[in-house]
Amino acid sequence: MERVASVANLLLDDLDKELERRGHRFCRYADDCNLYVRTVKAGERVMMSAIHYLEGTLKLKVNRAKSAVAHVWARKFLGYRLLNGGGLGIAPKSLDRLKSKLRRITRRSRGKSLPDVVAELNRLIRGWVAYFRLAQAGGKMGELDQWLRRKLRCLKLKQCKRASTIGQFLQERGVKRDAAWTLAGSGKGWWRLSKTKQSHRAMGMAWFKELGLTSFADRYALESTT
């Protein structure tokens, strides 16, 4: 990746100089470049001019399918997007990719133990939050925590497999016998069961602390202050 970025920086150094000469505002990393103008009409004109320069002068091929003119908040750059007022947010596609990774890690069919799953999650969370620490995303981090905790509750119930094992686990975690066996005997899907009062009682914040799960929100607060 570093070699690709170095080659792109070398080839596109002339583009940077040309954009600066024209007085454009832009951001570029390797071959990913965003130009900022005031209107859609100006954007269309500048994009075509930049494409002509890249293909005509620099003899480089432009991926036109990925090139577009749009409002700044609708475009992403290195996983980020610009918010109204100039702040940084996390691009929706970045969140989608993160959730896909979290779903893969928490899939029961992988045959991983819960401690191993949590260890893998923690590595991903720490790296992901460190990368997006510049984003204004405190609320989003809290939403991710809630979503992931529900996924892990769901995984734990799946791993119990049998009704007897589920009922026993819930009782051991403080759920009253009748309530525990009501959930254990339910025909509802795992995802719905993971949101019940019994699941929250048995697998509350204390349970996640015992597992050693890293919190998106806590990690974000730490990264944002360093």
CSV table of N, CA and C in Angstrom, one decimal, residues 80-165:
chain,number,residue,atom,x,y,z
A,80,TYR,N,-13.7,9.2,5.5
A,80,TYR,CA,-14.3,10.4,6.2
A,80,TYR,C,-15.3,11.1,5.2
A,81,ARG,N,-16.1,11.9,5.8
A,81,ARG,CA,-16.9,12.8,5.0
A,81,ARG,C,-17.0,14.2,5.7
A,82,LEU,N,-17.1,15.2,4.9
A,82,LEU,CA,-17.2,16.6,5.5
A,82,LEU,C,-18.6,16.9,5.9
A,83,LEU,N,-18.8,17.5,7.1
A,83,LEU,CA,-20.1,17.8,7.6
A,83,LEU,C,-20.3,19.3,7.4
A,84,ASN,N,-21.6,19.7,7.5
A,84,ASN,CA,-21.9,21.1,7.4
A,84,ASN,C,-21.2,21.9,8.5
A,85,GLY,N,-20.5,22.9,8.1
A,85,GLY,CA,-19.7,23.7,9.1
A,85,GLY,C,-18.2,23.3,9.0
A,86,GLY,N,-17.9,22.3,8.2
A,86,GLY,CA,-16.4,22.0,8.0
A,86,GLY,C,-15.9,20.9,8.9
A,87,GLY,N,-16.7,20.3,9.8
A,87,GLY,CA,-16.2,19.2,10.6
A,87,GLY,C,-16.1,17.9,9.8
A,88,LEU,N,-15.5,16.9,10.5
A,88,LEU,CA,-15.3,15.6,9.8
A,88,LEU,C,-16.3,14.6,10.4
A,89,GLY,N,-16.9,13.8,9.6
A,89,GLY,CA,-17.8,12.7,10.0
A,89,GLY,C,-17.3,11.4,9.4
A,90,ILE,N,-17.9,10.3,9.8
A,90,ILE,CA,-17.6,9.0,9.3
A,90,ILE,C,-18.5,8.7,8.1
A,91,ALA,N,-17.9,8.4,6.9
A,91,ALA,CA,-18.7,8.1,5.8
A,91,ALA,C,-19.6,6.9,6.0
A,92,PRO,N,-20.8,6.9,5.5
A,92,PRO,CA,-21.7,5.7,5.7
A,92,PRO,C,-21.1,4.4,5.2
A,93,LYS,N,-20.4,4.4,4.1
A,93,LYS,CA,-19.8,3.2,3.6
A,93,LYS,C,-18.8,2.6,4.6
A,94,SER,N,-18.1,3.5,5.3
A,94,SER,CA,-17.1,3.1,6.3
A,94,SER,C,-17.8,2.3,7.4
A,95,LEU,N,-19.0,2.9,7.8
A,95,LEU,CA,-19.7,2.2,8.9
A,95,LEU,C,-20.3,0.9,8.4
A,96,ASP,N,-20.7,0.8,7.1
A,96,ASP,CA,-21.2,-0.4,6.6
A,96,ASP,C,-20.1,-1.5,6.5
A,97,ARG,N,-18.9,-1.1,6.1
A,97,ARG,CA,-17.8,-2.1,6.1
A,97,ARG,C,-17.4,-2.5,7.5
A,98,LEU,N,-17.5,-1.6,8.5
A,98,LEU,CA,-17.2,-2.0,9.9
A,98,LEU,C,-18.2,-3.1,10.3
A,99,LYS,N,-19.5,-2.8,10.1
A,99,LYS,CA,-20.5,-3.7,10.6
A,99,LYS,C,-20.4,-5.1,9.9
A,100,SER,N,-20.0,-5.1,8.6
A,100,SER,CA,-19.8,-6.3,7.9
A,100,SER,C,-18.7,-7.2,8.6
A,101,LYS,N,-17.6,-6.5,9.0
A,101,LYS,CA,-16.5,-7.1,9.7
A,101,LYS,C,-17.0,-7.6,11.1
A,102,LEU,N,-17.8,-6.8,11.8
A,102,LEU,CA,-18.3,-7.3,13.1
A,102,LEU,C,-19.2,-8.5,13.0
A,103,ARG,N,-20.0,-8.5,11.9
A,103,ARG,CA,-20.9,-9.6,11.7
A,103,ARG,C,-20.1,-10.9,11.4
A,104,ARG,N,-19.0,-10.7,10.6
A,104,ARG,CA,-18.2,-11.9,10.3
A,104,ARG,C,-17.6,-12.5,11.6
A,105,ILE,N,-17.0,-11.6,12.4
A,105,ILE,CA,-16.3,-12.0,13.7
A,105,ILE,C,-17.3,-12.7,14.6
A,106,THR,N,-18.6,-12.2,14.7
A,106,THR,CA,-19.5,-12.7,15.7
A,106,THR,C,-20.4,-13.8,15.1
A,107,ARG,N,-20.0,-14.4,14.0
A,107,ARG,CA,-20.8,-15.5,13.4
A,107,ARG,C,-20.5,-16.8,14.1
A,108,ARG,N,-21.5,-17.5,14.6
A,108,ARG,CA,-21.4,-18.7,15.3
A,108,ARG,C,-20.7,-19.8,14.5
A,109,SER,N,-20.9,-19.8,13.2
A,109,SER,CA,-20.4,-20.9,12.4
A,109,SER,C,-18.9,-20.9,12.3
A,110,ARG,N,-18.2,-19.9,12.8
A,110,ARG,CA,-16.8,-19.8,12.8
A,110,ARG,C,-16.2,-20.8,13.9
A,111,GLY,N,-17.0,-21.1,14.9
A,111,GLY,CA,-16.6,-22.1,15.9
A,111,GLY,C,-15.6,-21.5,16.9
A,112,LYS,N,-15.6,-20.2,17.0
A,112,LYS,CA,-14.7,-19.5,18.0
A,112,LYS,C,-15.3,-19.4,19.4
A,113,SER,N,-14.5,-19.5,20.4
A,113,SER,CA,-15.0,-19.3,21.8
A,113,SER,C,-15.3,-17.8,22.0
A,114,LEU,N,-16.2,-17.5,23.0
A,114,LEU,CA,-16.5,-16.1,23.2
A,114,LEU,C,-15.3,-15.3,23.6
A,115,PRO,N,-14.4,-15.7,24.4
A,115,PRO,CA,-13.2,-15.0,24.7
A,115,PRO,C,-12.4,-14.7,23.5
A,116,ASP,N,-12.3,-15.7,22.6
A,116,ASP,CA,-11.5,-15.5,21.3
A,116,ASP,C,-12.2,-14.4,20.4
A,117,VAL,N,-13.5,-14.5,20.4
A,117,VAL,CA,-14.3,-13.5,19.6
A,117,VAL,C,-14.1,-12.1,20.1
A,118,VAL,N,-14.1,-11.9,21.5
A,118,VAL,CA,-13.9,-10.6,22.1
A,118,VAL,C,-12.5,-10.1,21.8
A,119,ALA,N,-11.5,-11.0,21.9
A,119,ALA,CA,-10.2,-10.5,21.7
A,119,ALA,C,-10.0,-10.0,20.2
A,120,GLU,N,-10.7,-10.7,19.3
A,120,GLU,CA,-10.6,-10.3,17.9
A,120,GLU,C,-11.4,-8.9,17.7
A,121,LEU,N,-12.5,-8.8,18.4
A,121,LEU,CA,-13.3,-7.6,18.3
A,121,LEU,C,-12.5,-6.4,18.9
A,122,ASN,N,-11.8,-6.6,20.0
A,122,ASN,CA,-11.0,-5.6,20.6
A,122,ASN,C,-9.9,-5.0,19.7
A,123,ARG,N,-9.3,-5.9,19.0
A,123,ARG,CA,-8.2,-5.5,18.1
A,123,ARG,C,-8.8,-4.6,17.0
A,124,LEU,N,-9.9,-5.0,16.5
A,124,LEU,CA,-10.6,-4.3,15.4
A,124,LEU,C,-11.1,-2.9,15.9
A,125,ILE,N,-11.7,-2.9,17.1
A,125,ILE,CA,-12.2,-1.7,17.7
A,125,ILE,C,-11.1,-0.6,17.9
A,126,ARG,N,-10.1,-1.1,18.5
A,126,ARG,CA,-9.0,-0.2,18.8
A,126,ARG,C,-8.4,0.5,17.6
A,127,GLY,N,-8.2,-0.3,16.6
A,127,GLY,CA,-7.6,0.2,15.3
A,127,GLY,C,-8.6,1.1,14.6
A,128,TRP,N,-9.8,0.7,14.5
A,128,TRP,CA,-10.8,1.5,13.8
A,128,TRP,C,-11.1,2.8,14.5
A,129,VAL,N,-11.2,2.8,15.8
A,129,VAL,CA,-11.4,4.1,16.5
A,129,VAL,C,-10.2,5.0,16.4
A,130,ALA,N,-9.0,4.5,16.5
A,130,ALA,CA,-7.8,5.3,16.3
A,130,ALA,C,-7.8,6.0,15.0
A,131,TYR,N,-8.2,5.3,13.9
A,131,TYR,CA,-8.2,5.9,12.6
A,131,TYR,C,-9.3,7.0,12.5
A,132,PHE,N,-10.4,6.8,13.1
A,132,PHE,CA,-11.5,7.8,13.0
A,132,PHE,C,-11.6,8.7,14.2
A,133,ARG,N,-10.5,8.9,14.9
A,133,ARG,CA,-10.6,9.7,16.1
A,133,ARG,C,-10.8,11.2,15.8
A,134,LEU,N,-10.6,11.6,14.6
A,134,LEU,CA,-10.7,13.0,14.2
A,134,LEU,C,-12.2,13.3,13.9
A,135,ALA,N,-13.0,12.3,13.7
A,135,ALA,CA,-14.4,12.5,13.4
A,135,ALA,C,-15.3,13.0,14.5
A,136,GLN,N,-16.3,13.8,14.2
A,136,GLN,CA,-17.3,14.2,15.2
A,136,GLN,C,-18.3,13.0,15.3
A,137,ALA,N,-18.0,12.0,16.2
A,137,ALA,CA,-18.8,10.8,16.1
A,137,ALA,C,-19.1,10.2,17.5
A,138,GLY,N,-19.2,11.0,18.5
A,138,GLY,CA,-19.5,10.5,19.8
A,138,GLY,C,-20.8,9.7,19.9
A,139,GLY,N,-21.8,10.3,19.3
A,139,GLY,CA,-23.1,9.6,19.3
A,139,GLY,C,-23.1,8.3,18.5
A,140,LYS,N,-22.4,8.3,17.4
A,140,LYS,CA,-22.3,7.1,16.5
A,140,LYS,C,-21.6,6.0,17.2
A,141,MET,N,-20.5,6.4,18.0
A,141,MET,CA,-19.8,5.3,18.8
A,141,MET,C,-20.7,4.7,19.8
A,142,GLY,N,-21.6,5.4,20.4
A,142,GLY,CA,-22.5,4.9,21.4
A,142,GLY,C,-23.5,3.9,20.7
A,143,GLU,N,-23.9,4.3,19.5
A,143,GLU,CA,-24.8,3.4,18.7
A,143,GLU,C,-24.1,2.1,18.4
A,144,LEU,N,-22.9,2.2,18.0
A,144,LEU,CA,-22.1,1.0,17.7
A,144,LEU,C,-22.0,0.1,18.9
A,145,ASP,N,-21.8,0.6,20.0
A,145,ASP,CA,-21.7,-0.2,21.3
A,145,ASP,C,-23.0,-0.9,21.5
A,146,GLN,N,-24.1,-0.3,21.4
A,146,GLN,CA,-25.4,-0.9,21.6
A,146,GLN,C,-25.6,-2.0,20.6
A,147,TRP,N,-25.3,-1.8,19.4
A,147,TRP,CA,-25.5,-2.8,18.3
A,147,TRP,C,-24.6,-4.0,18.5
A,148,LEU,N,-23.3,-3.8,18.9
A,148,LEU,CA,-22.4,-4.9,19.1
A,148,LEU,C,-22.8,-5.7,20.3
A,149,ARG,N,-23.2,-5.0,21.4
A,149,ARG,CA,-23.6,-5.7,22.6
A,149,ARG,C,-24.8,-6.7,22.3
A,150,ARG,N,-25.7,-6.2,21.5
A,150,ARG,CA,-26.8,-7.1,21.1
A,150,ARG,C,-26.3,-8.2,20.3
A,151,LYS,N,-25.4,-8.0,19.4
A,151,LYS,CA,-24.8,-9.1,18.6
A,151,LYS,C,-24.2,-10.2,19.5
A,152,LEU,N,-23.5,-9.7,20.5
A,152,LEU,CA,-22.8,-10.7,21.4
A,152,LEU,C,-23.8,-11.4,22.3
A,153,ARG,N,-24.9,-10.7,22.7
A,153,ARG,CA,-25.9,-11.4,23.4
A,153,ARG,C,-26.5,-12.5,22.6
A,154,CYS,N,-26.8,-12.2,21.3
A,154,CYS,CA,-27.3,-13.1,20.4
A,154,CYS,C,-26.4,-14.3,20.2
A,155,LEU,N,-25.1,-14.0,20.1
A,155,LEU,CA,-24.1,-15.1,19.9
A,155,LEU,C,-24.1,-16.0,21.1
A,156,LYS,N,-24.1,-15.5,22.3
A,156,LYS,CA,-24.1,-16.3,23.5
A,156,LYS,C,-25.3,-17.2,23.6
A,157,LEU,N,-26.5,-16.7,23.3
A,157,LEU,CA,-27.7,-17.5,23.3
A,157,LEU,C,-27.6,-18.6,22.3
A,158,LYS,N,-27.0,-18.3,21.1
A,158,LYS,CA,-26.8,-19.3,20.1
A,158,LYS,C,-25.8,-20.4,20.5
A,159,GLN,N,-24.8,-20.0,21.2
A,159,GLN,CA,-23.8,-20.9,21.7
A,159,GLN,C,-24.3,-21.9,22.8
A,160,CYS,N,-25.3,-21.4,23.5
A,160,CYS,CA,-26.0,-22.3,24.5
A,160,CYS,C,-26.7,-23.4,23.9
A,161,LYS,N,-27.2,-23.2,22.7
A,161,LYS,CA,-27.9,-24.2,21.8
A,161,LYS,C,-29.2,-24.7,22.4
A,162,ARG,N,-29.2,-25.4,23.5
A,162,ARG,CA,-30.4,-26.1,24.0
A,162,ARG,C,-31.1,-25.2,25.0
A,163,ALA,N,-32.4,-25.4,25.1
A,163,ALA,CA,-33.2,-24.6,26.0
A,163,ALA,C,-32.8,-24.8,27.5
A,164,SER,N,-32.4,-26.0,27.8
A,164,SER,CA,-31.9,-26.3,29.2
A,164,SER,C,-30.7,-25.5,29.5
A,165,THR,N,-29.7,-25.4,28.6
A,165,THR,CA,-28.5,-24.6,28.8
A,165,THR,C,-28.8,-23.1,28.9
